[in-house]
mmCIF file of C-alpha atoms and ligand atoms in Angstrom:
data_model
loop_
_atom_site.group_PDB
_atom_site.id
_atom_site.type_symbol
_atom_site.label_atom_id
_atom_site.label_comp_id
_atom_site.label_asym_id
_atom_site.label_seq_id
_atom_site.Cartn_x
_atom_site.Cartn_y
_atom_site.Cartn_z
ATOM 1 C CA MET A 893 -1.337 13.955 17.525
ATOM 2 C CA HIS A 894 2.490 14.277 17.351
ATOM 3 C CA ASN A 895 2.438 13.671 21.128
ATOM 4 C CA ASP A 896 1.191 10.094 20.781
ATOM 5 C CA LEU A 897 4.213 9.247 18.720
ATOM 6 C CA LYS A 898 7.040 7.419 20.350
ATOM 7 C CA GLU A 899 9.243 8.165 17.559
ATOM 8 C CA ILE A 900 9.129 9.479 13.904
ATOM 9 C CA ILE A 901 10.562 6.662 11.398
ATOM 10 C CA VAL A 902 9.968 8.215 8.161
ATOM 11 C CA THR A 903 10.512 11.937 7.799
ATOM 12 C CA THR A 904 8.612 14.462 5.210
ATOM 13 C CA GLU A 905 11.854 14.605 3.463
ATOM 14 C CA GLU A 906 12.541 10.715 3.367
ATOM 15 C CA ILE A 907 9.094 10.378 2.130
ATOM 16 C CA ASP A 908 9.928 12.502 -0.676
ATOM 17 C CA ASN A 909 13.174 10.934 -1.780
ATOM 18 C CA ILE A 910 11.204 7.437 -1.605
ATOM 19 C CA LEU A 911 8.502 8.828 -4.084
ATOM 20 C CA THR A 912 11.215 10.155 -6.219
ATOM 21 C CA ARG A 913 13.334 6.765 -6.474
ATOM 22 C CA LEU A 914 9.891 4.663 -6.657
ATOM 23 C CA ALA A 915 8.570 6.884 -9.520
ATOM 24 C CA ASN A 916 11.853 6.708 -11.346
ATOM 25 C CA ARG A 917 11.704 3.270 -11.452
ATOM 26 C CA LEU A 918 8.465 2.772 -12.378
ATOM 27 C CA ASN A 919 8.737 5.490 -15.117
ATOM 28 C CA ILE A 920 11.493 3.053 -16.415
ATOM 29 C CA ASP A 921 9.659 -0.317 -16.245
ATOM 30 C CA TYR A 922 6.345 0.927 -17.593
ATOM 31 C CA ALA A 923 7.750 3.433 -19.848
ATOM 32 C CA ASP A 924 5.886 1.720 -22.852
ATOM 33 C CA ASP A 925 3.102 0.522 -21.099
ATOM 34 C CA GLU A 926 -0.774 1.965 -20.099
ATOM 35 C CA LEU A 927 -1.153 1.241 -16.380
ATOM 36 C CA VAL A 928 -4.132 0.681 -14.312
ATOM 37 C CA VAL A 929 -3.361 1.968 -10.792
ATOM 38 C CA ILE A 930 -5.589 0.417 -8.138
ATOM 39 C CA THR A 931 -5.551 2.328 -4.789
ATOM 40 C CA VAL A 932 -6.363 0.239 -1.602
ATOM 41 C CA LEU A 933 -8.630 2.639 0.349
ATOM 42 C CA CYS A 934 -8.202 4.097 2.448
ATOM 43 C CA GLY A 935 -4.443 4.068 3.762
ATOM 44 C CA SER A 936 -2.907 4.109 0.586
ATOM 45 C CA MET A 937 -4.681 7.385 -0.709
ATOM 46 C CA ILE A 938 -2.187 9.647 0.197
ATOM 47 C CA PHE A 939 0.908 7.758 -1.038
ATOM 48 C CA ALA A 940 -0.878 6.927 -4.281
ATOM 49 C CA SER A 941 -2.016 10.348 -4.878
ATOM 50 C CA ASP A 942 1.538 11.706 -4.268
ATOM 51 C CA LEU A 943 3.223 8.996 -6.533
ATOM 52 C CA VAL A 944 0.924 9.047 -9.392
ATOM 53 C CA ARG A 945 1.677 12.783 -10.075
ATOM 54 C CA ARG A 946 5.475 11.629 -10.506
ATOM 55 C CA LEU A 947 4.519 8.946 -13.114
ATOM 56 C CA THR A 948 4.758 9.863 -16.748
ATOM 57 C CA MET A 949 2.883 7.054 -18.600
ATOM 58 C CA PRO A 950 -0.806 7.223 -19.595
ATOM 59 C CA LEU A 951 -2.730 5.532 -16.473
ATOM 60 C CA THR A 952 -6.040 5.276 -15.232
ATOM 61 C CA MET A 953 -6.823 5.010 -11.752
ATOM 62 C CA GLU A 954 -9.260 2.663 -9.554
ATOM 63 C CA CYS A 955 -9.981 2.401 -5.809
ATOM 64 C CA MET A 956 -10.561 -0.894 -4.172
ATOM 65 C CA LYS A 957 -12.047 -1.302 -0.724
ATOM 66 C CA VAL A 958 -10.929 -4.736 0.489
ATOM 67 C CA SER A 959 -10.543 -6.745 3.763
ATOM 68 C CA SER A 960 -9.284 -10.389 3.973
ATOM 69 C CA TYR A 961 -10.093 -13.427 6.359
ATOM 70 C CA GLY A 962 -8.013 -15.927 7.354
ATOM 71 C CA ASN A 963 -5.455 -18.025 5.418
ATOM 72 C CA SER A 964 -4.098 -16.608 2.394
ATOM 73 C CA SER A 965 -3.116 -20.438 0.864
ATOM 74 C CA VAL A 966 -7.047 -20.475 0.155
ATOM 75 C CA SER A 967 -8.505 -18.837 -2.813
ATOM 76 C CA SER A 968 -9.994 -15.449 -3.135
ATOM 77 C CA GLY A 969 -13.257 -16.505 -1.799
ATOM 78 C CA THR A 970 -12.077 -15.301 1.412
ATOM 79 C CA LEU A 971 -11.527 -11.661 0.035
ATOM 80 C CA ASN A 972 -14.464 -9.322 1.039
ATOM 81 C CA VAL A 973 -14.543 -6.685 -1.639
ATOM 82 C CA GLN A 974 -16.179 -3.723 -0.261
ATOM 83 C CA LEU A 975 -15.518 -1.387 -3.667
ATOM 84 C CA ASP A 976 -14.684 -2.920 -6.850
ATOM 85 C CA VAL A 977 -12.820 -1.621 -9.801
ATOM 86 C CA GLN A 978 -15.098 0.227 -12.232
ATOM 87 C CA HIS A 979 -13.878 -0.886 -15.439
ATOM 88 C CA ASP A 980 -12.876 -4.131 -16.988
ATOM 89 C CA ILE A 981 -9.275 -4.751 -16.245
ATOM 90 C CA LYS A 982 -8.769 -7.797 -18.739
ATOM 91 C CA GLY A 983 -5.855 -7.807 -20.470
ATOM 92 C CA LYS A 984 -4.582 -4.701 -18.510
ATOM 93 C CA LYS A 985 -1.387 -4.104 -16.656
ATOM 94 C CA VAL A 986 -2.347 -3.360 -12.837
ATOM 95 C CA LEU A 987 -0.032 -1.837 -10.207
ATOM 96 C CA ILE A 988 -1.779 -2.026 -6.858
ATOM 97 C CA ILE A 989 -0.747 0.791 -4.420
ATOM 98 C CA GLU A 990 -0.667 -0.246 -0.822
ATOM 99 C CA ASP A 991 0.491 1.559 2.419
ATOM 100 C CA ILE A 992 2.168 -1.194 4.069
ATOM 101 C CA ILE A 993 2.485 -5.067 4.030
ATOM 102 C CA ASP A 994 1.942 -6.762 7.238
ATOM 103 C CA THR A 995 1.098 -10.320 7.083
ATOM 104 C CA GLY A 996 0.588 -10.135 3.447
ATOM 105 C CA ASN A 997 -3.007 -11.739 3.942
ATOM 106 C CA THR A 998 -4.935 -8.742 2.290
ATOM 107 C CA LEU A 999 -2.389 -8.503 -0.822
ATOM 108 C CA SER A 1000 -2.230 -12.247 -1.687
ATOM 109 C CA HIS A 1001 -5.939 -12.521 -1.941
ATOM 110 C CA LEU A 1002 -6.226 -9.074 -3.801
ATOM 111 C CA LYS A 1003 -3.318 -10.206 -6.118
ATOM 112 C CA LYS A 1004 -5.322 -13.377 -6.781
ATOM 113 C CA TYR A 1005 -8.721 -11.735 -7.345
ATOM 114 C CA LEU A 1006 -7.226 -9.286 -9.874
ATOM 115 C CA GLU A 1007 -5.400 -12.280 -11.842
ATOM 116 C CA GLU A 1008 -8.850 -14.036 -11.780
ATOM 117 C CA CYS A 1009 -10.211 -10.938 -13.229
ATOM 118 C CA GLN A 1010 -7.484 -11.668 -16.372
ATOM 119 C CA ALA A 1011 -5.234 -8.749 -15.780
ATOM 120 C CA SER A 1012 -2.191 -9.646 -18.057
ATOM 121 C CA ASP A 1013 0.281 -8.264 -15.274
ATOM 122 C CA VAL A 1014 -0.189 -7.589 -11.398
ATOM 123 C CA LYS A 1015 2.492 -5.914 -9.477
ATOM 124 C CA ILE A 1016 2.830 -4.443 -6.156
ATOM 125 C CA CYS A 1017 3.885 -1.043 -5.099
ATOM 126 C CA ALA A 1018 3.998 -0.637 -1.137
ATOM 127 C CA MET A 1019 5.269 2.239 0.988
ATOM 128 C CA LEU A 1020 6.096 0.168 3.717
ATOM 129 C CA ASP A 1021 7.050 -3.485 4.365
ATOM 130 C CA LYS A 1022 6.998 -5.291 7.728
ATOM 131 C CA PRO A 1023 8.479 -8.675 6.449
ATOM 132 C CA SER A 1024 9.207 -10.051 9.809
ATOM 133 C CA ARG A 1025 5.507 -10.369 10.089
ATOM 134 C CA ARG A 1026 4.831 -12.265 6.701
ATOM 135 C CA THR A 1027 2.769 -15.453 7.035
ATOM 136 C CA ASN A 1028 2.928 -16.099 3.039
ATOM 137 C CA ASN A 1029 5.419 -15.677 0.110
ATOM 138 C CA ILE A 1030 3.913 -12.074 -0.931
ATOM 139 C CA SER A 1031 6.252 -9.413 -1.430
ATOM 140 C CA PRO A 1032 6.363 -5.956 -2.903
ATOM 141 C CA ASP A 1033 7.586 -5.404 -6.611
ATOM 142 C CA TYR A 1034 8.344 -1.874 -5.464
ATOM 143 C CA CYS A 1035 8.857 -0.838 -1.920
ATOM 144 C CA GLY A 1036 9.427 2.269 -0.128
ATOM 145 C CA MET A 1037 10.963 1.211 2.956
ATOM 146 C CA THR A 1038 11.342 -1.795 5.091
ATOM 147 C CA ILE A 1039 10.557 -1.485 8.879
ATOM 148 C CA PRO A 1040 10.912 -3.575 11.877
ATOM 149 C CA ASP A 1041 7.388 -5.058 13.546
ATOM 150 C CA GLU A 1042 6.283 -1.930 15.137
ATOM 151 C CA PHE A 1043 2.779 -0.337 14.633
ATOM 152 C CA VAL A 1044 3.178 2.894 12.687
ATOM 153 C CA VAL A 1045 0.769 5.782 11.731
ATOM 154 C CA GLY A 1046 0.686 8.897 9.311
ATOM 155 C CA TYR A 1047 0.864 9.437 5.763
ATOM 156 C CA GLY A 1048 -2.351 7.449 5.125
ATOM 157 C CA LEU A 1049 -1.894 4.973 7.890
ATOM 158 C CA ASP A 1050 -4.184 5.088 10.968
ATOM 159 C CA TYR A 1051 -5.027 3.702 14.299
ATOM 160 C CA ALA A 1052 -8.804 3.747 14.778
ATOM 161 C CA GLU A 1053 -9.022 5.914 11.755
ATOM 162 C CA LYS A 1054 -6.874 8.574 13.222
ATOM 163 C CA TYR A 1055 -3.338 9.997 12.276
ATOM 164 C CA ARG A 1056 -3.761 9.465 8.380
ATOM 165 C CA ASN A 1057 -3.118 13.166 8.054
ATOM 166 C CA LEU A 1058 0.447 13.309 9.728
ATOM 167 C CA PRO A 1059 2.927 14.343 6.749
ATOM 168 C CA TYR A 1060 5.403 11.807 8.164
ATOM 169 C CA ILE A 1061 5.369 8.201 9.445
ATOM 170 C CA GLY A 1062 5.906 7.475 13.335
ATOM 171 C CA ILE A 1063 5.725 4.812 15.748
ATOM 172 C CA LEU A 1064 2.544 5.387 18.052
ATOM 173 C CA LYS A 1065 3.285 4.996 21.739
ATOM 174 C CA LYS A 1066 1.967 1.822 22.961
ATOM 175 C CA GLU A 1067 -0.159 3.238 25.805
ATOM 176 C CA ILE A 1068 -2.185 4.756 22.937
ATOM 177 C CA TYR A 1069 -3.431 1.230 21.766
ATOM 178 C CA GLU A 1070 -2.855 -1.138 24.609
HETATM 179 P P1 IMP B 1405 -2.152 -7.656 6.118
HETATM 180 O O1 IMP B 1405 -3.049 -8.231 5.279
HETATM 181 O O2 IMP B 1405 -1.801 -8.189 7.417
HETATM 182 O O3 IMP B 1405 -0.733 -7.405 5.043
HETATM 183 O O4 IMP B 1405 -2.673 -6.281 6.724
HETATM 184 C C1 IMP B 1405 -2.460 -5.173 5.959
HETATM 185 C C2 IMP B 1405 -2.989 -4.110 6.410
HETATM 186 O O5 IMP B 1405 -3.213 -4.003 7.864
HETATM 187 C C3 IMP B 1405 -2.456 -2.586 5.904
HETATM 188 O O6 IMP B 1405 -3.188 -2.520 4.334
HETATM 189 C C4 IMP B 1405 -2.787 -1.440 7.005
HETATM 190 O O7 IMP B 1405 -4.319 -1.152 6.815
HETATM 191 C C5 IMP B 1405 -2.995 -2.660 8.105
HETATM 192 N N1 IMP B 1405 -1.899 -2.413 9.006
HETATM 193 C C6 IMP B 1405 -0.837 -3.062 9.270
HETATM 194 N N2 IMP B 1405 0.279 -2.839 9.866
HETATM 195 C C7 IMP B 1405 -0.154 -1.337 10.312
HETATM 196 C C8 IMP B 1405 0.544 -0.590 10.884
HETATM 197 O O8 IMP B 1405 1.686 -0.555 11.505
HETATM 198 N N3 IMP B 1405 -0.216 0.663 10.870
HETATM 199 C C9 IMP B 1405 -1.497 0.865 10.411
HETATM 200 N N4 IMP B 1405 -1.972 0.015 9.718
HETATM 201 C C10 IMP B 1405 -1.377 -1.157 9.602
HETATM 202 MG MG1 MG B 1406 -4.578 -0.802 4.351
#
């Protein structure tokens, strides 16, 4: 697997530092809250499981599996929910855990969907952000690292469902997917 990478852009040690920084921030911002943490499957499961173990507030965990179609300026009707939350989130503070924000389509639809479920607050924590690819005004409230427009794998991120188990994040060689 390692030989399929052009370059490692976030090492295991850097991931650890990012987790500590994000958790410190979240532990301050949500110190007096009970949180519903929503893990967006499958890409975010490793990031989410590492992050929640550093959080100190009471929280519950939900998993969602979603995909989006088309233009994010139209309603959440374009969100395909394959796995929904299992408990009512009405009135709850929600934190979406996402692996990477690329165009922002998935998250803008998901955020709208959760707001329509009447969550009292919906925020986004993303491990990686590729702002140069954004097609809407969505941005993470908490962000691990901003990266250039490259296709990356590892630490939950896949190409054709592979590479998720790499303990670091790297740029995939173009010849693997072209
Ligand atoms: P968006 O709706 O364009 O923001 O798509 C976000 C989703 O696309 C992420 O949750 C990932 O599953 C996938 N994705 C985007 N960029 C990458 C990448 O560089 N590597 C792996 N998956 C990616
Ligand atoms: Mg994903």
